[in-house]
CSV table of C-alpha atoms and ligand atoms in Angstrom, one decimal:
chain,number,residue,atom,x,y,z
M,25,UNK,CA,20.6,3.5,-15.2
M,26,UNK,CA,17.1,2.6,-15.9
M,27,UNK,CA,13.8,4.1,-17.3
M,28,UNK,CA,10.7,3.0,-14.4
M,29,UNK,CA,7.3,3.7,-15.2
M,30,UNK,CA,6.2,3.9,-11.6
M,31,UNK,CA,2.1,3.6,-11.9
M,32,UNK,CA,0.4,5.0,-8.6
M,33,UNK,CA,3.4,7.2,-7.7
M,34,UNK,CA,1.6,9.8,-6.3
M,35,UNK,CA,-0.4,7.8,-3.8
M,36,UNK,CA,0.9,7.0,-0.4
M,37,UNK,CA,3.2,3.7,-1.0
M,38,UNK,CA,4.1,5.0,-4.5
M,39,UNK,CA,5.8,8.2,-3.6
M,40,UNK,CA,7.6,6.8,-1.1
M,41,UNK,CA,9.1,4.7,-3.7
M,42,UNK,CA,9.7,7.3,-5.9
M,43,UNK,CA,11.5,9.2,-3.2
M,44,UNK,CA,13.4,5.9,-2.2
M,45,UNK,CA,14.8,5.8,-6.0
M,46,UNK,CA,16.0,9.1,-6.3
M,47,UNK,CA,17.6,9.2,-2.9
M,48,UNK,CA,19.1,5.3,-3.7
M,49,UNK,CA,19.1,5.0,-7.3
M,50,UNK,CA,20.7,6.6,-10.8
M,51,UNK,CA,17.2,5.6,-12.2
M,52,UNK,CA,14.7,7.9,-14.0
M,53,UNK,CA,10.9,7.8,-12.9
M,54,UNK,CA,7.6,8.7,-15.1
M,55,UNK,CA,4.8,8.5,-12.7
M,56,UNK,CA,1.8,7.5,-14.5
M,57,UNK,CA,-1.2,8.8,-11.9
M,58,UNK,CA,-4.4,9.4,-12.3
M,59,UNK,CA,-4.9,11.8,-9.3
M,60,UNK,CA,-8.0,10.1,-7.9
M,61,UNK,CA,-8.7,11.6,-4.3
M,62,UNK,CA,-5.7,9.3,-2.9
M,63,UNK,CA,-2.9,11.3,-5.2
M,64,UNK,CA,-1.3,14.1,-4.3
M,65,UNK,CA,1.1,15.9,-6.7
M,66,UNK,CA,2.3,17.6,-3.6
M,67,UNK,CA,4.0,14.2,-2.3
M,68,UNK,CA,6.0,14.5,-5.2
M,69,UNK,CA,6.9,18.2,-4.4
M,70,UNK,CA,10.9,18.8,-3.7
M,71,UNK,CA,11.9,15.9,-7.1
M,72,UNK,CA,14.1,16.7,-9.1
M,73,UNK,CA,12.5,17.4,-12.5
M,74,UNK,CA,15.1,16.1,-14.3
M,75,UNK,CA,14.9,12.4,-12.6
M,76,UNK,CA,11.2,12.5,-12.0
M,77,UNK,CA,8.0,13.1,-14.2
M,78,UNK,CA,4.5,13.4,-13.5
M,79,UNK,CA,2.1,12.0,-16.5
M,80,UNK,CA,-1.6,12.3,-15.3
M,81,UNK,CA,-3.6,9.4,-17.0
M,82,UNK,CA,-5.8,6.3,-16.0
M,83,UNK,CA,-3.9,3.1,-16.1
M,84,UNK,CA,-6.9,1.8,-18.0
M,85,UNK,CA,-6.8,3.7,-20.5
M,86,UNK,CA,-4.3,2.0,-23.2
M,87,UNK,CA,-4.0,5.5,-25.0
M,88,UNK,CA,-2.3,6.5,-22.9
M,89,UNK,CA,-0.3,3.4,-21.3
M,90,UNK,CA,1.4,1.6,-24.1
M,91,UNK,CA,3.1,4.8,-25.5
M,92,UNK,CA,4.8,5.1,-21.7
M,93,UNK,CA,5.5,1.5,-21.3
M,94,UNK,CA,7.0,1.0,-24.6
M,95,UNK,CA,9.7,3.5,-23.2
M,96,UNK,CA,10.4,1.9,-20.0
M,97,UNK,CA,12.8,-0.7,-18.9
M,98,UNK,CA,10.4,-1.4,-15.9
M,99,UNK,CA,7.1,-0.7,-15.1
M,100,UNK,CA,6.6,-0.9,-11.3
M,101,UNK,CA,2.6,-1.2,-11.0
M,102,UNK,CA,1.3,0.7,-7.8
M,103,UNK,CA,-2.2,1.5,-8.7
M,104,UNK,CA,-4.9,1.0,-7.3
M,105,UNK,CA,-8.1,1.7,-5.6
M,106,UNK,CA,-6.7,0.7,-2.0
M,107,UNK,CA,-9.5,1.5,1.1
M,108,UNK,CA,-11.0,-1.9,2.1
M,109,UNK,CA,-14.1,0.7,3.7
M,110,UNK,CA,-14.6,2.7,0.2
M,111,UNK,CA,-14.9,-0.8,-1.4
M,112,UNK,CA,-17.9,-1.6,0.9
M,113,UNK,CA,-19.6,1.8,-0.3
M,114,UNK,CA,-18.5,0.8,-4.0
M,115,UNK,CA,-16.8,-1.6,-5.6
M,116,UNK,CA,-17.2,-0.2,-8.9
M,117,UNK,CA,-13.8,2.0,-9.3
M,118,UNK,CA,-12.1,-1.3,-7.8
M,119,UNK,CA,-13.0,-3.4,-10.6
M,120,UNK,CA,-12.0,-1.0,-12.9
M,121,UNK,CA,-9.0,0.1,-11.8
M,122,UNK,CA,-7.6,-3.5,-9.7
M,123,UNK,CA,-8.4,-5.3,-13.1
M,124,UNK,CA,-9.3,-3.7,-16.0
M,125,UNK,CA,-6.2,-1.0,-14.9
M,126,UNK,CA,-4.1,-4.3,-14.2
M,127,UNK,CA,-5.2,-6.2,-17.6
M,128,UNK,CA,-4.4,-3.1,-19.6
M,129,UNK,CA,-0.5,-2.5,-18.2
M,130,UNK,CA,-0.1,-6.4,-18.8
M,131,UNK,CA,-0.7,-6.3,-22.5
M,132,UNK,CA,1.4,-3.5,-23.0
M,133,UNK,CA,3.9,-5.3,-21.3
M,134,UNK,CA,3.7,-8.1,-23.5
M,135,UNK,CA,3.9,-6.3,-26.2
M,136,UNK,CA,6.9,-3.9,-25.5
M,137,UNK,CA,8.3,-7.0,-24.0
M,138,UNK,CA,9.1,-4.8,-20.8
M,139,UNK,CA,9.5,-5.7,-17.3
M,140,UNK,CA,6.7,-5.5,-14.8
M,141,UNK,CA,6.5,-5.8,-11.0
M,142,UNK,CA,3.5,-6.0,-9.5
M,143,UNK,CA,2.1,-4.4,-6.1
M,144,UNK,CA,-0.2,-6.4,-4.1
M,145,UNK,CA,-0.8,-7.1,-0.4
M,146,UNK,CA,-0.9,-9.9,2.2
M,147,UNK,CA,-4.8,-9.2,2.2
M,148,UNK,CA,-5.0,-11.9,-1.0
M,149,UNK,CA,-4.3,-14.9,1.6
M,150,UNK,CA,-7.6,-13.8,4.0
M,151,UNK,CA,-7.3,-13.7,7.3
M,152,UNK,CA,-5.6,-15.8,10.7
M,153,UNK,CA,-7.1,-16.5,14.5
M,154,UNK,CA,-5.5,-14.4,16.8
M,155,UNK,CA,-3.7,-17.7,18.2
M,156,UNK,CA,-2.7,-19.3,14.9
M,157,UNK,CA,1.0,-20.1,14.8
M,158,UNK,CA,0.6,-19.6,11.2
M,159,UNK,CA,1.7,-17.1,9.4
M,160,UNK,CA,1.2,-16.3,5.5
M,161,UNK,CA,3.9,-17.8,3.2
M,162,UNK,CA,3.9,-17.5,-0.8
M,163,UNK,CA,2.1,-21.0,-0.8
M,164,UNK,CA,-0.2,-19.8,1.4
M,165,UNK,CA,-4.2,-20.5,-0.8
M,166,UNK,CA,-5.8,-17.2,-2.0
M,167,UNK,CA,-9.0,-16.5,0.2
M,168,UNK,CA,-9.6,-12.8,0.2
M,169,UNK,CA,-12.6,-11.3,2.2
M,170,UNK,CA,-13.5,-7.8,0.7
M,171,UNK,CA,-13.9,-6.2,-3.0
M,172,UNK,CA,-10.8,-4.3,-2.2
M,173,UNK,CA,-8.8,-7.3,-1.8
M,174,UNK,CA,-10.9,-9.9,-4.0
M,175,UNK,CA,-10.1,-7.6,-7.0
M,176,UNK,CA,-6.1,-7.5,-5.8
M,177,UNK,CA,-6.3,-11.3,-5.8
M,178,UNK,CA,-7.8,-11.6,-9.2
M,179,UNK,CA,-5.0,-8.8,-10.7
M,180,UNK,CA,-2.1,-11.1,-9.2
M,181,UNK,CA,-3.9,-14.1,-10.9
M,182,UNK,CA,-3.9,-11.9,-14.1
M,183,UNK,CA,0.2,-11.7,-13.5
M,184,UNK,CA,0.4,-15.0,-12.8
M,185,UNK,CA,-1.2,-16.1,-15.9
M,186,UNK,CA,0.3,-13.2,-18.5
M,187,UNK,CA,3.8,-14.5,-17.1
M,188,UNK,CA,3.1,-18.4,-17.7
M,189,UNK,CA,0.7,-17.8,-21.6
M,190,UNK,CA,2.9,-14.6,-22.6
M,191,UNK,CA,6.1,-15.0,-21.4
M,192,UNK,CA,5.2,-11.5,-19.2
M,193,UNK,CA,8.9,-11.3,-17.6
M,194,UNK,CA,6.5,-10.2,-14.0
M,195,UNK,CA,7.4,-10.4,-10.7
M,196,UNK,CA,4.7,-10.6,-7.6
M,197,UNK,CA,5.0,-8.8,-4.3
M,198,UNK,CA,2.6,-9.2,-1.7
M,199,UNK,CA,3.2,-7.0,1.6
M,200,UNK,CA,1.7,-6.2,4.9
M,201,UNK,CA,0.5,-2.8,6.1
M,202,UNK,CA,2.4,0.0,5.7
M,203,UNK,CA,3.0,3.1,7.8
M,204,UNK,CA,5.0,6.5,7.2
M,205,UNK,CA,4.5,9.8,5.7
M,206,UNK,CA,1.9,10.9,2.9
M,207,UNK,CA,-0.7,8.2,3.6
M,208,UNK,CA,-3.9,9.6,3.2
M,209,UNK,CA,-6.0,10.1,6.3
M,210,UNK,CA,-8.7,7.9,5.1
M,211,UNK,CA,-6.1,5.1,6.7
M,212,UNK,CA,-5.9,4.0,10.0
M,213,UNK,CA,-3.0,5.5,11.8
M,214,UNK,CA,-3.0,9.2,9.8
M,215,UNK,CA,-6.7,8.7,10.6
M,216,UNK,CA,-6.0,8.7,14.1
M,217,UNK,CA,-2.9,10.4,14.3
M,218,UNK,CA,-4.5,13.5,12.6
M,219,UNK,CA,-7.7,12.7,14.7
M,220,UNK,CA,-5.3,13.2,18.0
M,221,UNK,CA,-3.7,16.8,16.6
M,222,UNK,CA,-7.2,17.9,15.6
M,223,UNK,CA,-8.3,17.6,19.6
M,224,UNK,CA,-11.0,13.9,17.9
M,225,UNK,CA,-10.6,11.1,20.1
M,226,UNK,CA,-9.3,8.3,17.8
M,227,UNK,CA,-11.6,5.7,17.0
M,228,UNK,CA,-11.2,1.9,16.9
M,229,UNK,CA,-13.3,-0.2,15.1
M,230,UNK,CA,-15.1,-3.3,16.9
M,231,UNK,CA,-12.8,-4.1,20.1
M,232,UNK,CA,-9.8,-3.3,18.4
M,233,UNK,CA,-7.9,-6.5,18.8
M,234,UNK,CA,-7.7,-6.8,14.9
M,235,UNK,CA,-3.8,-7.8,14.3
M,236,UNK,CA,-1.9,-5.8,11.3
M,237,UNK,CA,1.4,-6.8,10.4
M,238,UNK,CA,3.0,-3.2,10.0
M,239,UNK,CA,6.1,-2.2,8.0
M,240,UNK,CA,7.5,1.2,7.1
M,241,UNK,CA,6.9,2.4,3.5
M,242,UNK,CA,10.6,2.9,2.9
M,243,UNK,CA,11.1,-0.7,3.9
M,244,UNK,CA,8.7,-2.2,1.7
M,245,UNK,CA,10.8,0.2,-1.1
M,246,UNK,CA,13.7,-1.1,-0.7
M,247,UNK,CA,12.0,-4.5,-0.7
M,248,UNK,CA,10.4,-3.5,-4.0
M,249,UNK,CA,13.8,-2.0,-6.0
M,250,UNK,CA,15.6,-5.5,-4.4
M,251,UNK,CA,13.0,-7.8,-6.8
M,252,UNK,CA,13.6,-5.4,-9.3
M,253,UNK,CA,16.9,-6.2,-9.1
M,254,UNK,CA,17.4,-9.9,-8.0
M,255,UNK,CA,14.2,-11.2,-8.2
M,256,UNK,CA,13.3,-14.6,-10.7
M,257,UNK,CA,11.0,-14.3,-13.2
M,258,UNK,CA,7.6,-15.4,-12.4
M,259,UNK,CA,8.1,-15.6,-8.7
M,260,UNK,CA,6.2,-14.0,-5.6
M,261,UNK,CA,8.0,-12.6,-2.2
M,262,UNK,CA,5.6,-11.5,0.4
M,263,UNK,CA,7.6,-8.4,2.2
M,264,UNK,CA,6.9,-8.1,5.7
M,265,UNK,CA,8.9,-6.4,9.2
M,266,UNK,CA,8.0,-9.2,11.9
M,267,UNK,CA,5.6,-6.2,13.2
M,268,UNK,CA,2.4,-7.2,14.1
M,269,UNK,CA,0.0,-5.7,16.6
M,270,UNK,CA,-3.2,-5.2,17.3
M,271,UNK,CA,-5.4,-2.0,16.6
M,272,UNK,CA,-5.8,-1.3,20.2
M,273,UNK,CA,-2.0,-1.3,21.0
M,274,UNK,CA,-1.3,0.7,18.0
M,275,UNK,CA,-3.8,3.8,19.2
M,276,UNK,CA,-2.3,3.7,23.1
M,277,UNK,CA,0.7,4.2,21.3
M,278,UNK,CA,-0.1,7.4,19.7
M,279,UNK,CA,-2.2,8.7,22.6
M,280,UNK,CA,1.1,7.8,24.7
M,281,UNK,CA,3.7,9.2,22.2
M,282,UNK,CA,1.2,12.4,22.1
M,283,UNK,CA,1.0,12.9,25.7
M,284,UNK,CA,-2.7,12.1,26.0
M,285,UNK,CA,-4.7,9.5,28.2
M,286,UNK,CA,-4.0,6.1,26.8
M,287,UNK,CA,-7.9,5.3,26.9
M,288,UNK,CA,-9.0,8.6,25.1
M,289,UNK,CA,-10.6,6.7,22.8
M,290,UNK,CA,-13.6,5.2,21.1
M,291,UNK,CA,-14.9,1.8,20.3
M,292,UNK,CA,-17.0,2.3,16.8
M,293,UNK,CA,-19.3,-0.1,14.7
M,294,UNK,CA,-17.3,-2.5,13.3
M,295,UNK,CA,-16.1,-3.1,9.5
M,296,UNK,CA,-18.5,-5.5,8.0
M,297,UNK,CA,-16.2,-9.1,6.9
M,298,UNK,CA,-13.3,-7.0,9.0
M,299,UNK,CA,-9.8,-9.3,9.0
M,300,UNK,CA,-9.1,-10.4,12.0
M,301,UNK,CA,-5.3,-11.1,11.6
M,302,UNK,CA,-2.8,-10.7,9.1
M,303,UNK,CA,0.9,-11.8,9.8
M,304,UNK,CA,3.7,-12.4,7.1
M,305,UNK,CA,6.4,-14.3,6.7
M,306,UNK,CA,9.2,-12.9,4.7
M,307,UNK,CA,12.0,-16.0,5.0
M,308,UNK,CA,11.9,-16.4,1.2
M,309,UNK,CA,12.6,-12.5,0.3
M,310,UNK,CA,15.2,-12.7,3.1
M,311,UNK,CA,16.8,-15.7,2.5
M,312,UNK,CA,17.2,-15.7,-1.5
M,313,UNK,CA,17.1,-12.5,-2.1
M,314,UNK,CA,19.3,-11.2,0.9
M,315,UNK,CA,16.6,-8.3,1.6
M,316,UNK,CA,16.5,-6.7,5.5
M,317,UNK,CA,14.1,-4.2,6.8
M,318,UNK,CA,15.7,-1.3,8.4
M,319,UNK,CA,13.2,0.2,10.8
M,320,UNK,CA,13.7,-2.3,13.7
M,321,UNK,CA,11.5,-0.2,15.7
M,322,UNK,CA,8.3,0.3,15.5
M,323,UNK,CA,7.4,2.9,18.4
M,324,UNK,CA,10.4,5.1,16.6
M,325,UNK,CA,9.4,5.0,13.6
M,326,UNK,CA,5.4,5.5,14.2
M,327,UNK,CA,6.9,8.5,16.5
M,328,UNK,CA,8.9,10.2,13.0
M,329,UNK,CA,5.5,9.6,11.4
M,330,UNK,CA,3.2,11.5,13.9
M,331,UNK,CA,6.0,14.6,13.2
M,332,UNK,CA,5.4,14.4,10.3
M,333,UNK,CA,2.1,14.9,10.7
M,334,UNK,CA,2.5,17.3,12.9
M,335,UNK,CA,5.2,19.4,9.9
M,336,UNK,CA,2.4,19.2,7.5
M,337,UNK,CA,-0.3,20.1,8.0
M,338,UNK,CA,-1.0,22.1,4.5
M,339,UNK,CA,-0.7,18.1,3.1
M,340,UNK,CA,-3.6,16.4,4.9
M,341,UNK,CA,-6.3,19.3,6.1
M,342,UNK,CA,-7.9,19.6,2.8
M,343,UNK,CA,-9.0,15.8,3.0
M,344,UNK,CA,-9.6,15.5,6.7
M,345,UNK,CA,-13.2,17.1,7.1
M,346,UNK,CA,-14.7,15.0,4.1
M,347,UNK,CA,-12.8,11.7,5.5
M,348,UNK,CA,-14.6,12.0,8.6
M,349,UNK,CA,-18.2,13.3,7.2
M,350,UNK,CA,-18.3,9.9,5.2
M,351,UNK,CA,-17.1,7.7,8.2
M,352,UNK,CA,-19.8,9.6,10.8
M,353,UNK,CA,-21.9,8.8,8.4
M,354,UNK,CA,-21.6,4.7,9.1
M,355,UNK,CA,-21.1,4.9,12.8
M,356,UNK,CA,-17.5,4.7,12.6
C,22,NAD,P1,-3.1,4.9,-2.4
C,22,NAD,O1,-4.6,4.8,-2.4
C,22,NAD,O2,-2.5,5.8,-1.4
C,22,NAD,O3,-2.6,5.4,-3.8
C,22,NAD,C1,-3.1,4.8,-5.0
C,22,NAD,C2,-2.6,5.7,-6.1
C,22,NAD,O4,-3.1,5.2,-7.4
C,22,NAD,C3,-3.1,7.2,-6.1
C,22,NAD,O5,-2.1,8.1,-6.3
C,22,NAD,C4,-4.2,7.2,-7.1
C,22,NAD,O6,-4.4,8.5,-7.7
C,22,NAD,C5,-3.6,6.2,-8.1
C,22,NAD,N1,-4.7,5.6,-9.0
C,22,NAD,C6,-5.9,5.1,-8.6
C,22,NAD,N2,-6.6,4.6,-9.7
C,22,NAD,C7,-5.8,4.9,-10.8
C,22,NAD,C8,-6.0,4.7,-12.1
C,22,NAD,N3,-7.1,4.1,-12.6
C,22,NAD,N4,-5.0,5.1,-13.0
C,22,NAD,C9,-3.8,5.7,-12.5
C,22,NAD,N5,-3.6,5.9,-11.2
C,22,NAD,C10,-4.6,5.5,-10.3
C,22,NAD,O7,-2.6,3.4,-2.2
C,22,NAD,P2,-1.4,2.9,-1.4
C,22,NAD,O8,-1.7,2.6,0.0
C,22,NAD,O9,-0.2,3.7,-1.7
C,22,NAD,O10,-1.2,1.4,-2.2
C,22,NAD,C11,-0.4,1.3,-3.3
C,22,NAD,C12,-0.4,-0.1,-3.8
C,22,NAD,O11,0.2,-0.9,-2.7
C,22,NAD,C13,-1.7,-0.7,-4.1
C,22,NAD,O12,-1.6,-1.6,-5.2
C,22,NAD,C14,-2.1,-1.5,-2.8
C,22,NAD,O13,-2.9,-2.6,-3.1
C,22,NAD,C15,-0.7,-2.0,-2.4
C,22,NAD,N6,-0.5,-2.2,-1.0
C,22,NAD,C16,-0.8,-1.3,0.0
C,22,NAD,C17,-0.5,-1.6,1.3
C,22,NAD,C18,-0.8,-0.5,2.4
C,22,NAD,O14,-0.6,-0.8,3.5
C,22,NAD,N7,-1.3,0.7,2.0
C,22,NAD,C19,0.0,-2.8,1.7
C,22,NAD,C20,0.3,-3.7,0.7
C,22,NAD,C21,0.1,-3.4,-0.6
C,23,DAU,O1,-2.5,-5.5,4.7
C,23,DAU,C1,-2.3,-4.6,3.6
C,23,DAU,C2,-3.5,-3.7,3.4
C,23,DAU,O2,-3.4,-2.8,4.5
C,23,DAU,C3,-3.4,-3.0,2.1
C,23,DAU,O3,-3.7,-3.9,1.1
C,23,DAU,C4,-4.6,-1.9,2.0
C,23,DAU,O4,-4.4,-1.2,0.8
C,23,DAU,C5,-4.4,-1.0,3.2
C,23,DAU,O5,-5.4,0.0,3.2
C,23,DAU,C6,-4.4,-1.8,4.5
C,23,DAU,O6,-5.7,-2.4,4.7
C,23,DAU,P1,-6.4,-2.4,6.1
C,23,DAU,O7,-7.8,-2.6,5.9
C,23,DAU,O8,-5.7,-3.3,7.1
C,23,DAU,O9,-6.0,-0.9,6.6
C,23,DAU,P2,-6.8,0.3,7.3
C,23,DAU,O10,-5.8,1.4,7.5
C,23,DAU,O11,-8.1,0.6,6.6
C,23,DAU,O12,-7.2,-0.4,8.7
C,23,DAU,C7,-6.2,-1.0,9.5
C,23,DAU,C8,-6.9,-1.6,10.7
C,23,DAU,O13,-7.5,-0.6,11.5
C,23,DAU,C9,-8.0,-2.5,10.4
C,23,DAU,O14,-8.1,-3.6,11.3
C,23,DAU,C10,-9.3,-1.6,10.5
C,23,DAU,C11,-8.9,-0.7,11.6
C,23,DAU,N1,-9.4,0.6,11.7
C,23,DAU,C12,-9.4,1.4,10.5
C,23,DAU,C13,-9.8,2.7,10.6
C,23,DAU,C14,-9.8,3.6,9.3
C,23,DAU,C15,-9.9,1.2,12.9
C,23,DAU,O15,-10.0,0.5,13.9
C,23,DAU,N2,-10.4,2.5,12.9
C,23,DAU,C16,-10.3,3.2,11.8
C,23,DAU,O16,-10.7,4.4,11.9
């Protein structure tokens, strides 16, 4: 049994790891969260309190970090600022939290000599043509495109090199988009999703042919808890569920699956630098690791997350009217 110090765990990928551990694992969790407007203690509601702990605190803020990492056996490092669009208002918080945040868990890794995974996300490698056989690979070269994923890129680089001057025993994991429950509605699909329930038409950005690569949260947890376990020291494994598709697809699908018009939607100004592609290729995860994804089915799974949705209501509402002021606000 292990101690994790699960950074983040009250956003939306964070949770669902902490739920993935307790439901999978003997381990204990301390979340270390700063409850910014992305975390929700609620999405922590239902733990058991004697396997999971809440410790409100900026990751920045060595005060309070080393005395938590010094009683870990692993930190697994989830936070961050995460909304490409909120990084286009202001970068600030990014920089503070993606690197200063990052910088400040690293050195009290080294010194507690303590193990330390790090989150990050396919967005590091930039962006592929729509017809590119391509797809990113851990040698892919780092060519991010926004503040959002500019500061992710420079926190792996911060891994990288704690791990080769330090000795840092660090892993890397870079993964595509994730879908399930307690994403904040900021995101695209509970955007639309809660868009659809509220009677909005969803709204796609530009055309909507912008291709995500999506994978269910509890996927990229078991992903996550299998580098924990197997993965070598100093290595990256980019985690990914063969699921791409393009925006356009994805919000027919909800419309369909909610028994609406397919083309009840609306074409809104485009992100400024927007991605056009992101695809991953997971062979090395698979291969040496022996990691699978288990939610083969991407039309199910979206379909469990739009009940969920539906089931909770009390979760999302208080975010939902300020989420959409601020994006009315840009045209989108
Ligand atoms: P999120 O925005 O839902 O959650 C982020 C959490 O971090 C929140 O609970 C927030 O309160 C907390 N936080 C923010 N700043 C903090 C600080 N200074 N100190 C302590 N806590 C702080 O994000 P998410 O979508 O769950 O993403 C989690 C991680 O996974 C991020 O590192 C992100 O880059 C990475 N990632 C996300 C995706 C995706 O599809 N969402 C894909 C790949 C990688
Ligand atoms: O690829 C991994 C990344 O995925 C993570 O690193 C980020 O933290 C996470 O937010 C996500 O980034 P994206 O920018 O891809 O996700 P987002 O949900 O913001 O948008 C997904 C796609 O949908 C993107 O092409 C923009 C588009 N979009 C988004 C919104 C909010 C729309 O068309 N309409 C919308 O209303």
């Amino acid at each position: 049994m292990s101690r994790l110090l699960v950074t983040g765990g009250a956003g939306f990928i964070g949770s669902n790891f902490v739920h993935h551990v307790v439901a999978h694992t003997d381990h204990t969790v301390t979340v270390l969260d700063k409850l910014t407007y992305a975390g929700n203690r609620a999405s922590l509601e239902g733990l058991p309190s004697d396997r999971v702990r809440l410790v409100v605190g900026d990751i920045a803020d060595a005060d309070v970090v080393y005395p938590l990492v010094a009683e870990a056996d692993a930190v697994v490092h989830y936070a961050a600022e995460s909304h490409n669009d909120n990084s286009l208002h202001d970068p600030r918080p990014f920089l503070d939290t993606n690197i200063i945040g990052t910088y400040t868990l690293l050195e009290a890794a080294r010194r507690h000599d303590v193990r330390f995974h790090h989150i990050s996300t396919d967005e590091v490698y930039g962006d592929l043509e729509l017809d590119d056989p391509a797809r990113f690979t851990e040698n892919t070269p780092y060519n991010p495109s926004s503040p959002y994923s500019s500061t992710k890129a420079g926190s792996d680089l911060l891994v990288r090199a704690w791990v080769r001057s330090f000795g840092v025993r660090a892993t890397i994991s870079n993964c595509s988009n994730n879908y399930g429950p307690y994403q904040h509605v900021e995101k695209f699909i509970p955007r639309q999703i809660t868009n659809v329930l509220r009677g909005i038409r969803p709204k796609l950005y530009g055309t909507g042919e912008n291709v995500r690569d999506w994978i269910h949260a509890d996927d990229h947890s078991s992903a996550v808890l299998t580098i924990l376990d197997r993965g070598e020291i100093g290595e990256t494994y980019l985690i990914g569920a063969d699921g791409e598709k393009d925006n356009k697809s994805v919000v027919e699908l909800i419309l369909r699956i909610t028994g609406q018009p397919v083309n009840a939607y609306d074409l809104v100004t485009d992100r400024p630098g927007h991605d056009l592609r992101y695809a991953i290729d997971s062979t090395k995860l698979r291969t040496e690791l022996g990691w699978e994804p288990t939610y083969g089915d991407f039309e199910s799974g979206l379909a469990a997350t739009i009940e969920w949705y539906r089931d909770n209501e009390a979760w999302w509402a208080p975010a939902k009217d300020g989420v959409e002021a601020f994006y009315a606000s840009k045209g989108q």
